[in-house]
GROMACS .gro file of C-alpha atoms in nm:
model
  479
    1MET     CA    1  -3.323  15.854   9.483
    2SER     CA    2  -3.403  15.857   9.112
    3ALA     CA    3  -3.184  15.698   8.848
    4ARG     CA    4  -3.068  16.043   8.739
    5GLU     CA    5  -2.945  16.121   9.093
    6ASP     CA    6  -2.772  15.784   9.140
    7PRO     CA    7  -2.414  15.766   9.005
    8SER     CA    8  -2.442  15.386   8.986
    9GLN     CA    9  -2.695  15.432   8.704
   10VAL     CA   10  -2.439  15.600   8.478
   11PRO     CA   11  -2.279  15.323   8.268
   12GLU     CA   12  -1.906  15.285   8.213
   13ARG     CA   13  -1.753  15.424   7.896
   14ALA     CA   14  -1.870  15.229   7.595
   15VAL     CA   15  -1.881  15.202   7.218
   16LEU     CA   16  -2.227  15.138   7.074
   17VAL     CA   17  -2.262  14.981   6.729
   18LEU     CA   18  -2.601  14.969   6.556
   19PHE     CA   19  -2.614  14.715   6.273
   20GLY     CA   20  -2.909  14.792   6.046
   21VAL     CA   21  -2.907  15.161   6.137
   22SER     CA   22  -3.095  15.241   5.814
   23GLY     CA   23  -3.392  15.027   5.920
   24ASP     CA   24  -3.725  15.119   6.073
   25LEU     CA   25  -3.642  14.996   6.425
   26ALA     CA   26  -3.330  15.210   6.447
   27ARG     CA   27  -3.506  15.520   6.317
   28ARG     CA   28  -3.820  15.488   6.527
   29LYS     CA   29  -3.689  15.347   6.854
   30LEU     CA   30  -3.315  15.301   6.896
   31LEU     CA   31  -3.177  15.636   6.783
   32PRO     CA   32  -3.446  15.841   6.964
   33GLY     CA   33  -3.406  15.617   7.270
   34LEU     CA   34  -3.030  15.665   7.286
   35PHE     CA   35  -3.068  16.040   7.244
   36HIS     CA   36  -3.319  16.054   7.528
   37LEU     CA   37  -3.082  15.854   7.750
   38ALA     CA   38  -2.802  16.096   7.662
   39ALA     CA   39  -3.018  16.400   7.739
   40ALA     CA   40  -3.118  16.243   8.071
   41GLY     CA   41  -2.756  16.182   8.171
   42LEU     CA   42  -2.790  15.805   8.150
   43LEU     CA   43  -2.529  15.734   7.884
   44PRO     CA   44  -2.162  15.699   7.975
   45GLU     CA   45  -1.942  16.000   8.040
   46ASP     CA   46  -1.772  15.928   7.710
   47TYR     CA   47  -1.905  15.703   7.434
   48ARG     CA   48  -1.920  15.665   7.058
   49LEU     CA   49  -2.225  15.563   6.853
   50ILE     CA   50  -2.131  15.390   6.528
   51GLY     CA   51  -2.408  15.325   6.279
   52THR     CA   52  -2.355  15.066   6.009
   53ALA     CA   53  -2.552  14.924   5.717
   54PRO     CA   54  -2.475  14.778   5.374
   55PRO     CA   55  -2.365  15.021   5.101
   56GLY     CA   56  -2.659  15.164   4.911
   57SER     CA   57  -2.897  15.131   5.206
   58GLY     CA   58  -2.975  15.502   5.206
   59THR     CA   59  -2.730  15.599   5.480
   60GLU     CA   60  -2.390  15.749   5.407
   61ALA     CA   61  -2.109  15.869   5.630
   62ALA     CA   62  -2.117  16.226   5.493
   63HIS     CA   63  -2.486  16.266   5.577
   64PHE     CA   64  -2.519  16.043   5.883
   65THR     CA   65  -2.563  16.328   6.131
   66ASP     CA   66  -2.845  16.469   5.918
   67TYR     CA   67  -3.001  16.123   5.898
   68VAL     CA   68  -3.000  16.087   6.276
   69HIS     CA   69  -3.130  16.442   6.324
   70GLU     CA   70  -3.422  16.369   6.091
   71ALA     CA   71  -3.503  16.045   6.281
   72LEU     CA   72  -3.504  16.229   6.614
   73THR     CA   73  -3.718  16.509   6.471
   74HIS     CA   74  -3.982  16.268   6.343
   75PHE     CA   75  -3.979  16.005   6.618
   76GLY     CA   76  -3.811  16.156   6.925
   77ARG     CA   77  -4.009  16.288   7.218
   78LYS     CA   78  -3.858  16.637   7.220
   79GLY     CA   79  -3.678  16.660   6.889
   80ALA     CA   80  -3.307  16.722   6.845
   81GLN     CA   81  -3.190  17.066   6.944
   82GLY     CA   82  -2.984  17.266   7.188
   83ALA     CA   83  -2.679  17.159   7.383
   84ALA     CA   84  -2.801  16.800   7.421
   85TRP     CA   85  -2.808  16.754   7.044
   86GLN     CA   86  -2.470  16.921   6.999
   87ARG     CA   87  -2.309  16.683   7.248
   88PHE     CA   88  -2.485  16.379   7.099
   89SER     CA   89  -2.402  16.464   6.738
   90LYS     CA   90  -2.029  16.478   6.812
   91ARG     CA   91  -2.037  16.110   6.916
   92LEU     CA   92  -2.191  15.989   6.588
   93SER     CA   93  -2.022  15.816   6.298
   94PHE     CA   94  -2.114  15.577   6.018
   95VAL     CA   95  -1.925  15.301   5.839
   96PRO     CA   96  -2.066  15.079   5.563
   97SER     CA   97  -2.057  14.708   5.625
   98GLU     CA   98  -2.110  14.384   5.438
   99VAL     CA   99  -2.145  14.051   5.610
  100GLU     CA  100  -1.866  13.905   5.397
  101ASP     CA  101  -1.612  14.145   5.549
  102LEU     CA  102  -1.653  14.343   5.870
  103GLY     CA  103  -1.296  14.468   5.872
  104THR     CA  104  -1.403  14.831   5.836
  105VAL     CA  105  -1.639  14.799   6.130
  106LYS     CA  106  -1.369  14.633   6.339
  107ALA     CA  107  -1.128  14.918   6.263
  108ALA     CA  108  -1.389  15.180   6.357
  109ILE     CA  109  -1.461  15.002   6.686
  110ASP     CA  110  -1.091  14.977   6.769
  111ASP     CA  111  -1.042  15.349   6.701
  112ALA     CA  112  -1.342  15.440   6.917
  113VAL     CA  113  -1.221  15.220   7.203
  114ARG     CA  114  -0.881  15.391   7.195
  115GLU     CA  115  -1.039  15.738   7.189
  116THR     CA  116  -1.277  15.676   7.476
  117GLY     CA  117  -1.100  15.417   7.687
  118ALA     CA  118  -1.424  15.218   7.663
  119GLY     CA  119  -1.455  14.906   7.875
  120SER     CA  120  -1.742  14.756   7.677
  121VAL     CA  121  -1.875  14.737   7.322
  122LEU     CA  122  -2.250  14.708   7.264
  123LEU     CA  123  -2.342  14.534   6.936
  124TYR     CA  124  -2.711  14.578   6.848
  125LEU     CA  125  -2.836  14.361   6.561
  126ALA     CA  126  -3.134  14.561   6.433
  127VAL     CA  127  -3.153  14.334   6.129
  128PRO     CA  128  -3.402  14.075   5.998
  129PRO     CA  129  -3.397  13.740   6.183
  130ALA     CA  130  -3.259  13.564   5.875
  131ALA     CA  131  -2.944  13.775   5.907
  132PHE     CA  132  -2.864  13.674   6.266
  133VAL     CA  133  -2.665  13.358   6.192
  134PRO     CA  134  -2.443  13.493   5.909
  135LEU     CA  135  -2.385  13.822   6.091
  136VAL     CA  136  -2.291  13.657   6.421
  137ARG     CA  137  -2.047  13.431   6.239
  138ALA     CA  138  -1.903  13.735   6.063
  139LEU     CA  139  -1.858  13.908   6.400
  140GLY     CA  140  -1.663  13.609   6.525
  141LYS     CA  141  -1.451  13.590   6.209
  142ALA     CA  142  -1.366  13.962   6.236
  143GLY     CA  143  -1.269  13.930   6.601
  144ILE     CA  144  -1.548  14.163   6.717
  145GLY     CA  145  -1.707  13.910   6.953
  146THR     CA  146  -1.455  13.961   7.232
  147ARG     CA  147  -1.531  13.918   7.601
  148GLU     CA  148  -1.586  14.295   7.632
  149ALA     CA  149  -1.873  14.279   7.380
  150ARG     CA  150  -2.244  14.264   7.462
  151LEU     CA  151  -2.470  14.138   7.184
  152VAL     CA  152  -2.834  14.246   7.156
  153ILE     CA  153  -3.067  14.053   6.923
  154GLU     CA  154  -3.435  14.105   6.850
  155LYS     CA  155  -3.710  13.845   6.852
  156PRO     CA  156  -3.824  13.606   6.717
  157PHE     CA  157  -3.543  13.387   6.845
  158GLY     CA  158  -3.591  13.116   6.585
  159ARG     CA  159  -3.906  12.984   6.419
  160ASP     CA  160  -3.931  12.654   6.606
  161LEU     CA  161  -3.728  12.438   6.842
  162ALA     CA  162  -3.479  12.323   6.579
  163SER     CA  163  -3.404  12.673   6.448
  164ALA     CA  164  -3.383  12.815   6.802
  165LYS     CA  165  -3.127  12.552   6.896
  166ARG     CA  166  -2.928  12.626   6.581
  167LEU     CA  167  -2.934  13.000   6.653
  168ASN     CA  168  -2.822  12.944   7.012
  169GLN     CA  169  -2.544  12.713   6.896
  170VAL     CA  170  -2.411  12.979   6.658
  171LEU     CA  171  -2.442  13.251   6.922
  172HIS     CA  172  -2.245  13.041   7.169
  173GLU     CA  173  -1.970  12.978   6.916
  174VAL     CA  174  -1.886  13.348   6.938
  175PHE     CA  175  -2.039  13.480   7.262
  176SER     CA  176  -2.094  13.342   7.609
  177GLU     CA  177  -2.453  13.336   7.738
  178GLU     CA  178  -2.363  13.618   7.978
  179GLN     CA  179  -2.280  13.839   7.678
  180ILE     CA  180  -2.611  13.783   7.496
  181TYR     CA  181  -2.914  14.008   7.551
  182ARG     CA  182  -3.226  13.870   7.380
  183ILE     CA  183  -3.445  14.178   7.391
  184ASP     CA  184  -3.823  14.173   7.434
  185HIS     CA  185  -3.941  14.530   7.468
  186PHE     CA  186  -4.255  14.423   7.659
  187LEU     CA  187  -4.034  14.340   7.958
  188GLY     CA  188  -3.908  14.699   7.967
  189LYS     CA  189  -4.255  14.844   8.024
  190GLU     CA  190  -4.317  14.993   8.367
  191GLY     CA  191  -4.652  14.819   8.392
  192VAL     CA  192  -4.497  14.477   8.330
  193GLN     CA  193  -4.237  14.530   8.601
  194ASN     CA  194  -4.517  14.650   8.830
  195ILE     CA  195  -4.663  14.296   8.816
  196LEU     CA  196  -4.371  14.191   9.035
  197ALA     CA  197  -4.407  14.489   9.267
  198LEU     CA  198  -4.782  14.438   9.306
  199ARG     CA  199  -4.745  14.069   9.385
  200PHE     CA  200  -4.437  14.044   9.596
  201ALA     CA  201  -4.441  14.376   9.782
  202ASN     CA  202  -4.805  14.349   9.889
  203GLY     CA  203  -4.919  14.057  10.101
  204LEU     CA  204  -5.283  14.136  10.024
  205PHE     CA  205  -5.239  14.020   9.664
  206GLU     CA  206  -4.972  13.752   9.692
  207ALA     CA  207  -5.177  13.561   9.951
  208ALA     CA  208  -5.459  13.519   9.695
  209TRP     CA  209  -5.238  13.463   9.388
  210ASP     CA  210  -5.303  13.090   9.340
  211ARG     CA  211  -5.554  12.826   9.229
  212LYS     CA  212  -5.742  12.834   9.559
  213HIS     CA  213  -5.853  13.189   9.487
  214VAL     CA  214  -5.805  13.247   9.111
  215ALA     CA  215  -6.045  13.085   8.864
  216TYR     CA  216  -5.877  13.204   8.542
  217VAL     CA  217  -5.609  13.439   8.407
  218GLN     CA  218  -5.630  13.637   8.084
  219ILE     CA  219  -5.336  13.796   7.902
  220ASP     CA  220  -5.481  14.011   7.628
  221VAL     CA  221  -5.291  14.221   7.372
  222PRO     CA  222  -5.532  14.334   7.097
  223GLU     CA  223  -5.401  14.584   6.841
  224THR     CA  224  -5.597  14.818   6.615
  225LEU     CA  225  -5.314  14.841   6.360
  226THR     CA  226  -5.294  14.617   6.056
  227ILE     CA  227  -4.958  14.470   5.956
  228GLU     CA  228  -4.859  14.825   5.848
  229GLY     CA  229  -4.630  14.733   5.558
  230ARG     CA  230  -4.465  14.440   5.738
  231ALA     CA  231  -4.590  14.177   5.493
  232GLY     CA  232  -4.252  14.012   5.454
  233PHE     CA  233  -4.209  13.965   5.828
  234TYR     CA  234  -4.568  13.857   5.886
  235GLU     CA  235  -4.581  13.611   5.600
  236ALA     CA  236  -4.270  13.446   5.744
  237ASN     CA  237  -4.384  13.445   6.106
  238GLY     CA  238  -4.751  13.518   6.174
  239ALA     CA  239  -4.910  13.636   6.498
  240PHE     CA  240  -4.820  13.330   6.703
  241ARG     CA  241  -4.446  13.357   6.645
  242ASP     CA  242  -4.452  13.738   6.647
  243MET     CA  243  -4.650  13.787   6.969
  244VAL     CA  244  -4.743  13.474   7.163
  245VAL     CA  245  -4.423  13.271   7.190
  246THR     CA  246  -4.242  13.596   7.274
  247HIS     CA  247  -4.436  13.877   7.445
  248LEU     CA  248  -4.738  13.693   7.585
  249PHE     CA  249  -4.544  13.393   7.717
  250GLN     CA  250  -4.303  13.631   7.889
  251LEU     CA  251  -4.595  13.808   8.057
  252LEU     CA  252  -4.726  13.468   8.163
  253GLY     CA  253  -4.388  13.394   8.321
  254PHE     CA  254  -4.406  13.712   8.531
  255VAL     CA  255  -4.768  13.650   8.636
  256ALA     CA  256  -4.721  13.283   8.727
  257MET     CA  257  -4.372  13.264   8.878
  258GLU     CA  258  -4.294  13.174   9.238
  259PRO     CA  259  -4.143  13.449   9.455
  260PRO     CA  260  -3.780  13.507   9.351
  261ARG     CA  261  -3.521  13.540   9.627
  262HIS     CA  262  -3.387  13.863   9.479
  263PHE     CA  263  -3.475  14.105   9.200
  264ASP     CA  264  -3.179  14.007   8.986
  265ALA     CA  265  -3.111  13.816   8.666
  266PRO     CA  266  -3.033  13.470   8.811
  267SER     CA  267  -3.336  13.471   9.043
  268LEU     CA  268  -3.589  13.590   8.783
  269HIS     CA  269  -3.456  13.364   8.509
  270ALA     CA  270  -3.475  13.062   8.739
  271ARG     CA  271  -3.835  13.136   8.843
  272LYS     CA  272  -3.954  13.200   8.488
  273LEU     CA  273  -3.790  12.881   8.368
  274GLU     CA  274  -3.973  12.687   8.641
  275VAL     CA  275  -4.303  12.820   8.502
  276PHE     CA  276  -4.210  12.739   8.142
  277ARG     CA  277  -4.108  12.385   8.238
  278SER     CA  278  -4.446  12.342   8.411
  279MET     CA  279  -4.644  12.450   8.103
  280ARG     CA  280  -4.822  12.169   7.923
  281PRO     CA  281  -4.749  12.141   7.551
  282LEU     CA  282  -5.008  12.351   7.368
  283ASP     CA  283  -5.324  12.170   7.261
  284PRO     CA  284  -5.423  12.262   6.902
  285ASP     CA  285  -5.786  12.194   6.996
  286ARG     CA  286  -5.766  12.476   7.251
  287ALA     CA  287  -5.637  12.736   7.006
  288ILE     CA  288  -5.812  12.967   6.761
  289PHE     CA  289  -5.633  13.131   6.469
  290GLY     CA  290  -5.783  13.414   6.265
  291GLN     CA  291  -5.701  13.635   5.967
  292TYR     CA  292  -5.857  13.977   5.915
  293ASN     CA  293  -6.044  14.033   5.592
  294GLY     CA  294  -5.820  14.237   5.366
  295TYR     CA  295  -5.494  14.079   5.482
  296ARG     CA  296  -5.450  13.898   5.150
  297GLU     CA  297  -5.486  14.231   4.968
  298GLU     CA  298  -5.192  14.381   5.157
  299LYS     CA  299  -4.889  14.445   4.938
  300GLY     CA  300  -4.648  14.152   4.958
  301VAL     CA  301  -4.903  13.900   5.095
  302ALA     CA  302  -4.976  13.582   4.901
  303VAL     CA  303  -5.325  13.573   4.750
  304ASP     CA  304  -5.392  13.239   4.918
  305SER     CA  305  -5.204  13.313   5.242
  306ALA     CA  306  -5.299  13.101   5.545
  307VAL     CA  307  -5.094  13.313   5.787
  308GLU     CA  308  -5.272  13.403   6.110
  309THR     CA  309  -5.312  13.763   6.225
  310PHE     CA  310  -5.507  13.660   6.538
  311VAL     CA  311  -5.447  13.400   6.808
  312ALA     CA  312  -5.646  13.295   7.113
  313LEU     CA  313  -5.540  12.992   7.311
  314GLU     CA  314  -5.544  12.821   7.647
  315VAL     CA  315  -5.235  12.741   7.853
  316GLN     CA  316  -5.228  12.499   8.145
  317ILE     CA  317  -4.955  12.508   8.409
  318GLU     CA  318  -4.896  12.183   8.596
  319ASN     CA  319  -4.768  12.291   8.935
  320ALA     CA  320  -4.902  12.325   9.288
  321ARG     CA  321  -4.988  12.695   9.252
  322TRP     CA  322  -5.175  12.688   8.920
  323ARG     CA  323  -5.295  12.334   8.846
  324GLY     CA  324  -5.644  12.350   8.696
  325VAL     CA  325  -5.641  12.728   8.634
  326PRO     CA  326  -5.672  12.812   8.262
  327PHE     CA  327  -5.453  13.092   8.128
  328TYR     CA  328  -5.623  13.247   7.825
  329LEU     CA  329  -5.400  13.437   7.583
  330ARG     CA  330  -5.529  13.655   7.300
  331THR     CA  331  -5.369  13.890   7.048
  332GLY     CA  332  -5.452  14.010   6.701
  333LYS     CA  333  -5.416  14.279   6.438
  334ALA     CA  334  -5.695  14.512   6.318
  335MET     CA  335  -5.903  14.456   6.632
  336ALA     CA  336  -6.157  14.680   6.804
  337ALA     CA  337  -5.920  14.827   7.065
  338GLN     CA  338  -5.553  14.843   7.152
  339THR     CA  339  -5.422  14.763   7.499
  340ILE     CA  340  -5.209  14.528   7.706
  341ALA     CA  341  -5.411  14.377   7.989
  342VAL     CA  342  -5.362  14.104   8.246
  343THR     CA  343  -5.680  13.998   8.426
  344LEU     CA  344  -5.711  13.764   8.722
  345GLY     CA  345  -6.067  13.637   8.772
  346PHE     CA  346  -6.127  13.535   9.133
  347ARG     CA  347  -6.348  13.252   9.245
  348GLU     CA  348  -6.700  13.358   9.337
  349PRO     CA  349  -6.799  13.347   9.704
  350PRO     CA  350  -7.150  13.231   9.798
  351ARG     CA  351  -7.388  13.526   9.761
  352ASP     CA  352  -7.725  13.376   9.840
  353MET     CA  353  -7.810  13.657  10.077
  354PHE     CA  354  -7.748  13.916   9.803
  355GLU     CA  355  -7.917  13.744   9.507
  356ALA     CA  356  -8.218  13.972   9.507
  357ALA     CA  357  -8.000  14.281   9.547
  358SER     CA  358  -7.780  14.171   9.255
  359ALA     CA  359  -8.081  14.098   9.036
  360ALA     CA  360  -8.205  14.452   9.090
  361ARG     CA  361  -7.894  14.579   8.911
  362GLY     CA  362  -7.892  14.320   8.633
  363GLY     CA  363  -7.682  14.065   8.817
  364GLU     CA  364  -7.342  14.235   8.779
  365ARG     CA  365  -7.079  14.032   8.964
  366PRO     CA  366  -6.740  14.193   8.904
  367ASN     CA  367  -6.467  13.986   9.063
  368GLU     CA  368  -6.142  14.064   8.883
  369LEU     CA  369  -5.804  14.227   8.929
  370VAL     CA  370  -5.711  14.409   8.609
  371LEU     CA  371  -5.362  14.531   8.523
  372ASN     CA  372  -5.352  14.764   8.225
  373LEU     CA  373  -4.989  14.748   8.113
  374ALA     CA  374  -5.011  14.996   7.826
  375ASP     CA  375  -4.790  15.290   7.924
  376PRO     CA  376  -4.817  15.461   8.163
  377GLY     CA  377  -5.035  15.183   8.308
  378SER     CA  378  -5.306  15.135   8.569
  379ILE     CA  379  -5.450  14.877   8.810
  380SER     CA  380  -5.820  14.838   8.888
  381VAL     CA  381  -6.020  14.612   9.117
  382PRO     CA  382  -6.392  14.606   9.026
  383PHE     CA  383  -6.619  14.508   9.317
  384LEU     CA  384  -6.980  14.527   9.430
  385ALA     CA  385  -7.084  14.789   9.682
  386LYS     CA  386  -7.409  14.889   9.847
  387VAL     CA  387  -7.593  15.174   9.681
  388PRO     CA  388  -7.675  15.448   9.938
  389GLY     CA  389  -8.038  15.426  10.040
  390PRO     CA  390  -8.286  15.239  10.257
  391VAL     CA  391  -8.263  14.903  10.077
  392MET     CA  392  -7.983  14.654  10.013
  393GLU     CA  393  -7.907  14.724   9.649
  394LEU     CA  394  -7.569  14.640   9.492
  395ALA     CA  395  -7.387  14.821   9.214
  396PRO     CA  396  -7.042  14.795   9.051
  397ALA     CA  397  -6.763  15.012   9.188
  398ALA     CA  398  -6.385  15.006   9.148
  399LEU     CA  399  -6.060  15.074   9.324
  400SER     CA  400  -5.814  15.223   9.076
  401PHE     CA  401  -5.448  15.318   9.055
  402SER     CA  402  -5.300  15.516   8.766
  403TYR     CA  403  -4.931  15.577   8.710
  404ALA     CA  404  -5.003  15.909   8.540
  405ALA     CA  405  -5.210  16.034   8.835
  406SER     CA  406  -4.978  15.900   9.106
  407PHE     CA  407  -4.623  15.961   8.984
  408GLN     CA  408  -4.429  16.209   8.774
  409THR     CA  409  -4.397  16.032   8.439
  410ASP     CA  410  -4.279  16.316   8.213
  411ASN     CA  411  -3.919  16.196   8.220
  412ASP     CA  412  -3.971  15.822   8.251
  413LEU     CA  413  -3.793  15.577   8.021
  414ASP     CA  414  -3.984  15.393   7.754
  415ALA     CA  415  -3.934  15.019   7.714
  416TYR     CA  416  -3.646  15.032   7.466
  417GLU     CA  417  -3.470  15.307   7.661
  418ARG     CA  418  -3.492  15.110   7.983
  419LEU     CA  419  -3.355  14.795   7.821
  420LEU     CA  420  -3.076  14.976   7.633
  421HIS     CA  421  -2.971  15.129   7.963
  422ASP     CA  422  -2.974  14.784   8.126
  423VAL     CA  423  -2.746  14.647   7.852
  424LEU     CA  424  -2.500  14.930   7.913
  425LEU     CA  425  -2.506  14.847   8.283
  426GLY     CA  426  -2.456  14.477   8.209
  427ASP     CA  427  -2.789  14.386   8.373
  428GLN     CA  428  -2.963  14.083   8.214
  429THR     CA  429  -3.261  14.079   8.454
  430LEU     CA  430  -3.524  14.172   8.193
  431PHE     CA  431  -3.384  13.969   7.903
  432ASN     CA  432  -3.438  13.614   7.776
  433ARG     CA  433  -3.199  13.322   7.812
  434ALA     CA  434  -3.132  13.032   7.577
  435ASP     CA  435  -3.286  12.765   7.802
  436SER     CA  436  -3.615  12.957   7.835
  437VAL     CA  437  -3.634  13.024   7.461
  438GLU     CA  438  -3.584  12.658   7.375
  439ARG     CA  439  -3.835  12.542   7.636
  440LEU     CA  440  -4.106  12.772   7.498
  441TRP     CA  441  -4.052  12.643   7.145
  442ARG     CA  442  -4.083  12.289   7.284
  443VAL     CA  443  -4.415  12.385   7.445
  444ALA     CA  444  -4.531  12.535   7.115
  445ALA     CA  445  -4.432  12.234   6.901
  446PRO     CA  446  -4.771  12.052   6.897
  447LEU     CA  447  -4.953  12.368   6.790
  448LEU     CA  448  -4.699  12.446   6.519
  449ALA     CA  449  -4.730  12.089   6.390
  450LYS     CA  450  -5.110  12.105   6.374
  451ALA     CA  451  -5.197  12.471   6.351
  452PRO     CA  452  -5.570  12.548   6.310
  453ARG     CA  453  -5.670  12.706   5.982
  454PRO     CA  454  -5.730  13.080   6.033
  455GLN     CA  455  -6.092  13.191   6.051
  456ALA     CA  456  -6.186  13.517   5.880
  457TYR     CA  457  -6.280  13.820   6.089
  458GLU     CA  458  -6.367  14.178   6.007
  459LYS     CA  459  -6.138  14.467   6.087
  460GLY     CA  460  -6.239  14.656   6.400
  461THR     CA  461  -6.393  14.349   6.570
  462TRP     CA  462  -6.278  14.110   6.843
  463GLY     CA  463  -6.172  13.835   6.607
  464PRO     CA  464  -6.345  13.503   6.536
  465ALA     CA  465  -6.648  13.416   6.750
  466ASP     CA  466  -6.480  13.090   6.853
  467ALA     CA  467  -6.244  13.295   7.070
  468ASP     CA  468  -6.540  13.378   7.294
  469ARG     CA  469  -6.641  13.013   7.308
  470LEU     CA  470  -6.284  12.923   7.407
  471VAL     CA  471  -6.315  13.106   7.740
  472HIS     CA  472  -6.675  12.999   7.820
  473PRO     CA  473  -6.822  13.010   8.086
  474TYR     CA  474  -6.608  13.320   8.138
  475VAL     CA  475  -6.585  13.622   7.908
  476TRP     CA  476  -6.291  13.830   7.792
  477HIS     CA  477  -6.243  14.128   8.021
  478VAL     CA  478  -6.135  14.344   7.725
  479ARG     CA  479  -6.443  14.345   7.504
   0.00000   0.00000   0.00000
């Protein structure tokens, strides 16, 4: 039974409030995502969507419906038209807000709750990280952080351990941990969730998912885009805070965790936290930072900026399953390709009897399991096979699975849509918790204290050459 045929997947009546509705995230992802959920029948039977932003932000109540229609036209999958748009547009409203006084927002929420009989209020903070603390305190002061509220905040969750603890302290002054949804859109990707299905639903893979069989793991997220006008954010955070301590560490948690008892929030959070607590503090000598040539010419970037746009590093996990297995993580802007890949390199069996046959084909020895997590996703297992003919000659072959070729994906949910739907259902399974966030910043502390100076690299390449030396004697699968 699909989600659209399952009544349990239709959330209870709710009021949705988007703070920062005039921003890029709301226009590109949140508004189109909510419209797609509505068109798919995955929003509540009755709901209200209240957009809010400071006065003068380019969004006004009189033109809010037009603003949303334009966002859906430019960034939605199917545009905004027909009966679906007519129903959606009737649920829209806008109120201006200033952090000093959220009384107008509180009144709008109260009116919407009375009109709909809503049992929950979703508060999405699509605002810069610096605004989290004052806005959360303002929510508490206005009486908006009630037990019926669910708060969604975007990464990064702090800049270091001290700021993460301060943020969590402020959050917990107003909301309980069960009300807080720290969103990481990577965890909403089908391919990322398929890591768990591949491992734990298939004995063939889980039996070999350990240090006895795996020589190394790579988590690789290269991007072809530059910072694309995000100079303010990148100058304040850099690639490590933007990508590694959030997305890549979360992928590592899924890859390395022990089998959870159930696919639910408490079980997955506990298993991920076990992995994070087993991670050694990062060694600055096993990390490479880079900066693409031209970054300092980007508008808003300091002329002498030492901010990294590329990171490659090694992670060691001190537990019985993974001790001695290096996890290599890499991400960067303006690189030669764009993908999200997890690669497990298996230990080589003795092949003395096939040495001559391998040499005939240049010595190829594929021995990896590769999960391509970029939507819609695929899984491949390269291996050596005998070439048809009278002699023993080996050549590379592959077993492959593709979501697009195997399942109907036309109406699937993208990452933000899946996670928004989970918030409405009150499901925290694919979200971050305070204890995990603080542990990861503790792991990162030595590297933040002694960060390597970024090495220059050209756009359209694979970053600094030292990243290849980091993984020697292995090589990056994505290359």
